[in-house]
Amino acid sequence: MFNNQQIMDLPEHSVINFKPLADKAVLHNQLNWLVFYIPLIAVLVALCYFNETFANNAQTYLLIGMPILIVISMVYNVVSIKQQGVAIRTHDITFRKGVIWQQITILPLARVQHIEIHRGPIERRLDLASLKLYSAGGMSADLQISGLTHTDCKNIRQFVQDYRQDESSIQAATTDE
């Protein structure tokens, strides 16, 4: 018979000590945003150059607004990267992100099916990498962590692979008994 008792005493929340992302993660993020802002500014300059009416109407707003927008987004990115952290525990990987809307994602290692390490040209130059972890039944990455050193990514991948092998050994031993 099905029994569903109410729990009155919840277990104590454990404190998770997060390791910050790599020091060069802020530089990587800023360079990625500059790759967005430089073409945007070039298009706006071209519009002002070729369309005098647009230039007369928008010049003041662009000269004041664009630098303010760029500075605010760059400061926000620095704060955002500094807030992010990763914790590798015995049975899970935990990732924290967010400035305004904070999010903590915990992915049990037993559920990890597949791991990818990605390195773009800027990441390779800065010796950084992004780690994508996929769990069973998912088509997209359940956890994506950018801004780790390449060495950290390889170590995390090896840790997860070792965990999965140990888990498989334990399951094989229990089924043989």
Coordinates of N, CA and C in Angstrom, one line a residue:
M1 N 0.8 -1.2 0.0 CA 0.0 0.0 0.0 C 0.9 1.3 0.0
F2 N 0.5 2.2 -0.8 CA 1.3 3.5 -0.9 C 1.1 4.3 0.4
N3 N 2.3 4.8 0.9 CA 2.3 5.6 2.1 C 3.1 6.9 1.8
N4 N 2.6 8.0 2.1 CA 3.2 9.3 1.8 C 3.2 10.2 3.0
Q5 N 4.1 10.0 3.9 CA 4.2 10.7 5.2 C 4.8 12.1 5.0
Q6 N 4.3 13.1 5.7 CA 4.8 14.4 5.6 C 6.1 14.5 6.4
I7 N 7.1 15.2 5.9 CA 8.4 15.3 6.6 C 8.3 16.6 7.4
M8 N 8.6 16.5 8.7 CA 8.5 17.7 9.5 C 9.9 18.3 9.7
D9 N 11.0 17.5 9.8 CA 12.3 18.0 10.1 C 13.2 17.8 8.8
L10 N 13.4 18.9 8.1 CA 14.3 18.8 6.9 C 15.7 18.7 7.3
P11 N 16.6 18.0 6.5 CA 18.0 18.0 6.8 C 18.6 19.4 6.7
E12 N 19.7 19.6 7.4 CA 20.4 20.8 7.3 C 21.1 21.0 6.0
H13 N 21.0 22.3 5.5 CA 21.6 22.6 4.2 C 23.1 22.6 4.4
S14 N 23.8 21.9 3.5 CA 25.3 21.9 3.6 C 25.9 23.1 2.8
V15 N 26.9 23.6 3.3 CA 27.6 24.8 2.7 C 28.5 24.3 1.6
I16 N 28.4 24.9 0.4 CA 29.2 24.4 -0.7 C 30.3 25.5 -0.9
N17 N 31.6 25.1 -0.9 CA 32.7 26.0 -1.2 C 33.0 26.0 -2.7
F18 N 32.6 27.1 -3.3 CA 32.8 27.2 -4.8 C 34.2 27.7 -5.1
K19 N 34.8 27.1 -6.1 CA 36.1 27.6 -6.6 C 35.8 28.6 -7.7
P20 N 36.4 29.8 -7.7 CA 36.1 30.7 -8.8 C 36.7 30.3 -10.1
L21 N 36.2 30.9 -11.2 CA 36.7 30.6 -12.5 C 38.1 31.1 -12.6
A22 N 38.7 30.7 -13.8 CA 40.1 31.1 -14.0 C 40.2 32.6 -14.1
D23 N 41.4 33.1 -13.7 CA 41.6 34.6 -13.7 C 41.4 35.2 -15.1
K24 N 41.7 34.5 -16.1 CA 41.6 35.0 -17.5 C 40.2 34.9 -18.0
A25 N 39.2 34.4 -17.2 CA 37.8 34.3 -17.7 C 37.2 35.6 -17.9
V26 N 37.6 36.6 -17.1 CA 37.0 38.0 -17.3 C 37.5 38.6 -18.6
L27 N 38.8 38.4 -18.9 CA 39.4 38.9 -20.1 C 38.7 38.2 -21.3
H28 N 38.5 36.9 -21.2 CA 37.8 36.2 -22.3 C 36.4 36.7 -22.6
N29 N 35.7 36.9 -21.5 CA 34.3 37.4 -21.6 C 34.3 38.8 -22.2
Q30 N 35.3 39.7 -21.8 CA 35.3 41.1 -22.3 C 35.7 41.1 -23.8
L31 N 36.6 40.2 -24.2 CA 37.0 40.1 -25.6 C 35.8 39.6 -26.5
N32 N 35.1 38.7 -25.9 CA 33.9 38.2 -26.7 C 32.9 39.3 -26.9
W33 N 32.7 40.2 -25.9 CA 31.7 41.3 -26.0 C 32.3 42.3 -27.0
L34 N 33.6 42.5 -27.0 CA 34.1 43.5 -27.9 C 34.0 43.0 -29.3
V35 N 34.0 41.7 -29.6 CA 33.7 41.2 -30.9 C 32.3 41.5 -31.3
F36 N 31.4 41.7 -30.4 CA 30.0 42.1 -30.7 C 30.0 43.6 -30.9
Y37 N 30.6 44.4 -30.0 CA 30.5 45.8 -30.0 C 31.2 46.5 -31.2
I38 N 32.3 46.0 -31.6 CA 33.1 46.7 -32.6 C 32.3 46.7 -34.0
P39 N 31.7 45.6 -34.4 CA 30.9 45.6 -35.7 C 29.7 46.5 -35.5
L40 N 29.1 46.5 -34.3 CA 27.9 47.3 -34.1 C 28.3 48.8 -34.2
I41 N 29.4 49.2 -33.6 CA 29.8 50.6 -33.7 C 30.2 50.9 -35.1
A42 N 30.8 50.0 -35.9 CA 31.1 50.2 -37.3 C 29.9 50.5 -38.1
V43 N 28.8 49.7 -37.9 CA 27.6 49.9 -38.6 C 27.0 51.2 -38.3
L44 N 27.0 51.6 -37.0 CA 26.4 52.9 -36.6 C 27.2 54.1 -37.2
V45 N 28.5 54.0 -37.2 CA 29.3 55.0 -37.9 C 29.1 55.1 -39.4
A46 N 28.9 53.9 -40.0 CA 28.6 53.9 -41.4 C 27.2 54.6 -41.7
L47 N 26.3 54.2 -40.8 CA 24.9 54.9 -41.0 C 25.0 56.4 -40.8
C48 N 25.8 56.8 -39.9 CA 25.9 58.3 -39.7 C 26.6 58.9 -40.8
Y49 N 27.6 58.2 -41.4 CA 28.4 58.8 -42.5 C 27.5 58.9 -43.8
F50 N 26.7 57.8 -44.1 CA 26.0 57.8 -45.3 C 24.6 58.4 -45.2
N51 N 24.1 58.5 -44.0 CA 22.7 59.1 -43.8 C 22.8 60.3 -42.9
E52 N 22.8 61.4 -43.5 CA 22.9 62.7 -42.8 C 21.8 62.9 -41.8
T53 N 20.6 62.6 -42.2 CA 19.4 62.7 -41.4 C 19.5 61.9 -40.1
F54 N 19.9 60.6 -40.3 CA 20.1 59.7 -39.1 C 21.2 60.3 -38.2
A55 N 22.3 60.8 -38.8 CA 23.4 61.3 -38.0 C 22.9 62.5 -37.2
N56 N 22.1 63.4 -37.8 CA 21.7 64.6 -37.1 C 20.7 64.2 -35.9
N57 N 19.9 63.2 -36.1 CA 18.9 62.8 -35.1 C 19.6 62.0 -34.0
A58 N 20.5 61.1 -34.4 CA 21.0 60.1 -33.4 C 22.4 60.4 -32.9
Q59 N 23.1 61.4 -33.4 CA 24.5 61.6 -33.0 C 24.6 61.8 -31.5
T60 N 23.8 62.7 -30.9 CA 24.0 63.0 -29.5 C 23.7 61.7 -28.7
Y61 N 22.6 61.0 -29.0 CA 22.3 59.8 -28.3 C 23.4 58.7 -28.4
L62 N 24.0 58.6 -29.6 CA 25.0 57.6 -29.8 C 26.3 58.0 -29.1
L63 N 26.6 59.3 -29.1 CA 27.9 59.7 -28.5 C 27.8 59.6 -26.9
I64 N 26.6 59.7 -26.4 CA 26.4 59.6 -25.0 C 26.0 58.1 -24.6
G65 N 25.0 57.6 -25.3 CA 24.5 56.3 -25.0 C 25.4 55.1 -25.2
M66 N 26.1 55.1 -26.3 CA 26.9 53.9 -26.6 C 28.0 53.7 -25.6
P67 N 28.8 54.8 -25.2 CA 29.8 54.5 -24.2 C 29.3 54.1 -22.9
I68 N 28.1 54.7 -22.5 CA 27.5 54.3 -21.2 C 27.1 52.8 -21.3
L69 N 26.4 52.4 -22.4 CA 26.0 51.0 -22.6 C 27.2 50.1 -22.5
I70 N 28.3 50.4 -23.2 CA 29.4 49.6 -23.2 C 30.1 49.4 -21.8
V71 N 30.2 50.6 -21.1 CA 30.8 50.5 -19.8 C 29.9 49.7 -18.8
I72 N 28.6 49.9 -18.8 CA 27.7 49.2 -17.9 C 27.8 47.7 -18.2
S73 N 27.8 47.3 -19.5 CA 27.8 45.9 -19.8 C 29.2 45.3 -19.4
M74 N 30.2 46.0 -19.6 CA 31.6 45.5 -19.2 C 31.7 45.3 -17.7
V75 N 31.2 46.3 -17.0 CA 31.2 46.2 -15.5 C 30.3 45.0 -15.0
Y76 N 29.1 44.9 -15.6 CA 28.2 43.8 -15.3 C 28.9 42.4 -15.6
N77 N 29.6 42.3 -16.7 CA 30.3 41.1 -17.1 C 31.4 40.7 -16.1
V78 N 32.1 41.7 -15.6 CA 33.1 41.5 -14.6 C 32.5 40.9 -13.3
V79 N 31.4 41.6 -12.8 CA 30.7 41.2 -11.6 C 30.1 39.7 -11.8
S80 N 29.6 39.5 -13.0 CA 29.0 38.2 -13.3 C 30.0 37.1 -13.3
I81 N 31.1 37.3 -13.9 CA 32.2 36.3 -13.9 C 32.7 36.0 -12.5
K82 N 32.9 37.1 -11.7 CA 33.4 37.0 -10.3 C 32.4 36.2 -9.4
Q83 N 31.1 36.3 -9.8 CA 30.0 35.5 -9.0 C 30.0 34.0 -9.3
Q84 N 30.5 33.7 -10.5 CA 30.4 32.3 -10.9 C 31.4 31.4 -10.2
G85 N 31.1 30.2 -9.9 CA 32.0 29.3 -9.3 C 31.6 27.8 -9.5
V86 N 32.5 26.9 -9.3 CA 32.3 25.5 -9.6 C 32.8 24.7 -8.3
A87 N 32.0 23.7 -8.0 CA 32.4 22.8 -6.9 C 32.3 21.4 -7.3
I88 N 33.4 20.7 -7.2 CA 33.4 19.2 -7.5 C 33.3 18.5 -6.1
R89 N 32.3 17.8 -6.0 CA 32.1 17.0 -4.7 C 32.2 15.5 -5.0
T90 N 32.1 14.7 -4.0 CA 32.2 13.3 -4.2 C 31.3 12.7 -5.2
H91 N 30.0 13.2 -5.2 CA 29.0 12.5 -6.1 C 28.3 13.5 -7.0
D92 N 28.8 14.8 -7.1 CA 28.1 15.7 -8.0 C 29.1 16.9 -8.4
I93 N 28.6 17.6 -9.4 CA 29.3 18.8 -9.8 C 28.3 19.9 -9.6
T94 N 28.7 21.0 -9.0 CA 27.8 22.1 -8.7 C 28.4 23.4 -9.4
F95 N 27.5 24.1 -10.0 CA 27.9 25.4 -10.7 C 27.0 26.5 -10.2
R96 N 27.6 27.6 -9.9 CA 26.8 28.8 -9.4 C 27.0 29.9 -10.4
K97 N 25.9 30.6 -10.8 CA 26.1 31.8 -11.7 C 24.9 32.7 -11.4
G98 N 25.1 34.0 -11.9 CA 24.0 34.9 -11.7 C 24.4 36.1 -10.8
V99 N 24.0 37.3 -11.2 CA 24.1 38.5 -10.4 C 22.8 38.9 -9.9
I100 N 21.8 39.1 -10.7 CA 20.5 39.5 -10.3 C 19.7 38.3 -10.0
W101 N 19.6 37.4 -11.0 CA 18.9 36.1 -10.8 C 20.0 35.0 -10.6
Q102 N 20.1 34.6 -9.4 CA 21.2 33.6 -9.1 C 20.7 32.2 -9.2
Q103 N 21.6 31.4 -9.7 CA 21.2 30.0 -10.0 C 22.3 29.1 -9.6
I104 N 21.9 28.0 -8.9 CA 22.9 26.9 -8.6 C 22.4 25.6 -9.2
T105 N 23.2 25.0 -10.0 CA 22.9 23.8 -10.7 C 23.7 22.7 -10.1
I106 N 23.1 21.6 -9.7 CA 23.8 20.4 -9.2 C 23.5 19.3 -10.1
L107 N 24.6 18.7 -10.7 CA 24.4 17.6 -11.6 C 25.1 16.3 -10.9
P108 N 24.3 15.3 -10.6 CA 24.9 14.1 -10.0 C 25.8 13.4 -11.0
L109 N 26.9 13.0 -10.6 CA 27.9 12.3 -11.5 C 27.4 11.0 -12.0
A110 N 26.5 10.4 -11.3 CA 25.9 9.1 -11.8 C 25.1 9.3 -13.0
R111 N 24.6 10.5 -13.2 CA 23.7 10.8 -14.4 C 24.5 11.3 -15.6
V112 N 25.7 11.6 -15.4 CA 26.5 12.1 -16.6 C 26.8 11.0 -17.6
Q113 N 26.4 11.3 -18.8 CA 26.6 10.3 -19.9 C 27.7 10.7 -20.8
H114 N 28.0 12.0 -20.9 CA 28.9 12.4 -22.0 C 29.4 13.8 -21.6
I115 N 30.7 14.0 -21.9 CA 31.4 15.2 -21.5 C 32.1 15.8 -22.8
E116 N 32.0 17.1 -23.0 CA 32.7 17.7 -24.1 C 33.5 18.9 -23.6
I117 N 34.7 19.1 -24.2 CA 35.6 20.2 -23.9 C 35.7 21.0 -25.2
H118 N 35.3 22.3 -25.1 CA 35.3 23.2 -26.3 C 36.4 24.3 -26.0
R119 N 37.1 24.6 -27.1 CA 38.1 25.7 -27.0 C 38.0 26.5 -28.3
G120 N 37.6 27.7 -28.2 CA 37.6 28.6 -29.4 C 38.9 29.2 -29.5
P121 N 39.1 30.0 -30.6 CA 40.4 30.7 -30.8 C 40.9 31.6 -29.6
I122 N 40.0 32.3 -29.1 CA 40.3 33.2 -27.9 C 40.6 32.4 -26.7
E123 N 39.8 31.3 -26.5 CA 40.1 30.4 -25.4 C 41.4 29.7 -25.5
R124 N 41.8 29.3 -26.7 CA 43.1 28.6 -26.8 C 44.2 29.6 -26.5
R125 N 44.1 30.8 -27.0 CA 45.1 31.8 -26.7 C 45.3 32.1 -25.3
L126 N 44.2 32.1 -24.5 CA 44.2 32.3 -23.1 C 44.4 31.1 -22.2
D127 N 44.5 29.9 -22.8 CA 44.6 28.6 -22.2 C 43.3 28.4 -21.3
L128 N 42.2 28.7 -21.9 CA 40.9 28.4 -21.3 C 40.1 27.4 -22.1
A129 N 39.0 26.9 -21.5 CA 38.2 26.0 -22.2 C 36.8 26.0 -21.5
S130 N 35.8 25.5 -22.3 CA 34.4 25.3 -21.8 C 34.1 23.9 -21.6
L131 N 33.4 23.5 -20.6 CA 33.1 22.1 -20.3 C 31.6 22.0 -20.4
K132 N 31.1 21.0 -21.2 CA 29.7 20.7 -21.3 C 29.5 19.3 -20.8
L133 N 28.5 19.1 -19.9 CA 28.2 17.8 -19.4 C 26.7 17.5 -19.7
Y134 N 26.5 16.3 -20.3 CA 25.2 15.9 -20.7 C 24.8 14.7 -19.8
S135 N 23.5 14.7 -19.4 CA 23.0 13.7 -18.6 C 22.1 12.7 -19.4
A136 N 21.7 11.6 -18.8 CA 20.9 10.7 -19.5 C 19.6 11.3 -20.0
G137 N 19.3 11.0 -21.3 CA 18.0 11.5 -21.8 C 18.0 12.9 -22.3
G138 N 19.0 13.6 -22.1 CA 19.0 15.0 -22.6 C 19.7 15.2 -24.0
M139 N 19.1 16.1 -24.8 CA 19.7 16.4 -26.1 C 20.7 17.5 -26.0
S140 N 20.5 18.4 -25.1 CA 21.4 19.5 -24.9 C 22.2 19.4 -23.6
A141 N 23.2 20.2 -23.5 CA 24.1 20.1 -22.3 C 23.2 20.5 -21.1
D142 N 23.3 19.7 -20.0 CA 22.6 20.0 -18.8 C 23.4 21.0 -18.0
L143 N 24.7 21.0 -18.2 CA 25.6 21.9 -17.4 C 26.7 22.4 -18.4
Q144 N 26.8 23.7 -18.5 CA 27.9 24.2 -19.4 C 28.6 25.2 -18.5
I145 N 30.0 25.0 -18.4 CA 30.8 25.9 -17.6 C 31.9 26.5 -18.5
S146 N 31.9 27.8 -18.7 CA 32.9 28.5 -19.5 C 33.8 29.2 -18.5
G147 N 35.0 29.4 -18.9 CA 36.0 30.1 -18.1 C 36.9 29.3 -17.2
L148 N 36.9 28.0 -17.5 CA 37.8 27.1 -16.7 C 39.1 27.0 -17.5
T149 N 40.2 26.8 -16.7 CA 41.5 26.5 -17.4 C 41.3 25.2 -18.2
H150 N 42.1 25.0 -19.2 CA 42.1 23.8 -20.0 C 42.5 22.6 -19.1
T151 N 43.4 22.8 -18.2 CA 43.9 21.7 -17.3 C 42.7 21.4 -16.4
D152 N 42.0 22.3 -15.8 CA 40.9 22.0 -15.0 C 39.8 21.2 -15.7
C153 N 39.5 21.6 -16.9 CA 38.5 20.8 -17.7 C 39.0 19.4 -17.9
K154 N 40.2 19.2 -18.2 CA 40.7 17.8 -18.4 C 40.7 17.0 -17.1
N155 N 41.0 17.7 -16.0 CA 41.0 17.0 -14.7 C 39.5 16.7 -14.3
I156 N 38.6 17.6 -14.5 CA 37.2 17.3 -14.2 C 36.7 16.1 -15.1
R157 N 37.0 16.2 -16.4 CA 36.6 15.0 -17.3 C 37.2 13.7 -16.8
Q158 N 38.4 13.7 -16.3 CA 39.0 12.5 -15.9 C 38.4 12.0 -14.5
F159 N 38.1 13.0 -13.7 CA 37.4 12.7 -12.4 C 36.0 12.0 -12.7
V160 N 35.3 12.6 -13.6 CA 34.0 12.0 -13.9 C 34.1 10.6 -14.6
Q161 N 35.1 10.5 -15.5 CA 35.3 9.1 -16.1 C 35.7 8.1 -15.0
D162 N 36.5 8.5 -14.1 CA 36.9 7.6 -13.0 C 35.7 7.2 -12.2
Y163 N 34.9 8.2 -11.9 CA 33.7 8.0 -11.0 C 32.8 7.0 -11.8
R164 N 32.6 7.2 -13.0 CA 31.7 6.3 -13.8 C 32.3 4.9 -13.8
Q165 N 33.6 4.7 -14.0 CA 34.2 3.4 -14.0 C 34.0 2.7 -12.6
D166 N 34.2 3.5 -11.6 CA 34.1 2.9 -10.2 C 32.6 2.5 -10.0
E167 N 31.7 3.4 -10.5 CA 30.3 3.1 -10.3 C 29.9 1.8 -11.1
S168 N 30.5 1.6 -12.3 CA 30.2 0.4 -13.1 C 30.8 -0.8 -12.4
S169 N 31.9 -0.7 -11.8 CA 32.6 -1.8 -11.1 C 31.7 -2.2 -9.9
I170 N 31.2 -1.2 -9.2 CA 30.4 -1.5 -8.0 C 29.1 -2.2 -8.4
Q171 N 28.5 -1.7 -9.5 CA 27.2 -2.4 -10.0 C 27.5 -3.8 -10.5
A172 N 28.6 -4.0 -11.2 CA 29.0 -5.3 -11.7 C 29.2 -6.3 -10.5
A173 N 29.8 -5.8 -9.5 CA 30.1 -6.7 -8.3 C 28.8 -7.0 -7.6
T174 N 27.9 -6.1 -7.5 CA 26.6 -6.4 -6.8 C 25.8 -7.4 -7.6
T175 N 25.8 -7.3 -8.9 CA 25.0 -8.2 -9.7 C 25.6 -9.6 -9.8
D176 N 26.9 -9.7 -9.6 CA 27.5 -11.0 -9.6 C 27.2 -11.8 -8.3
E177 N 26.9 -11.1 -7.2 CA 26.7 -11.8 -5.9 C 25.4 -12.5 -5.9

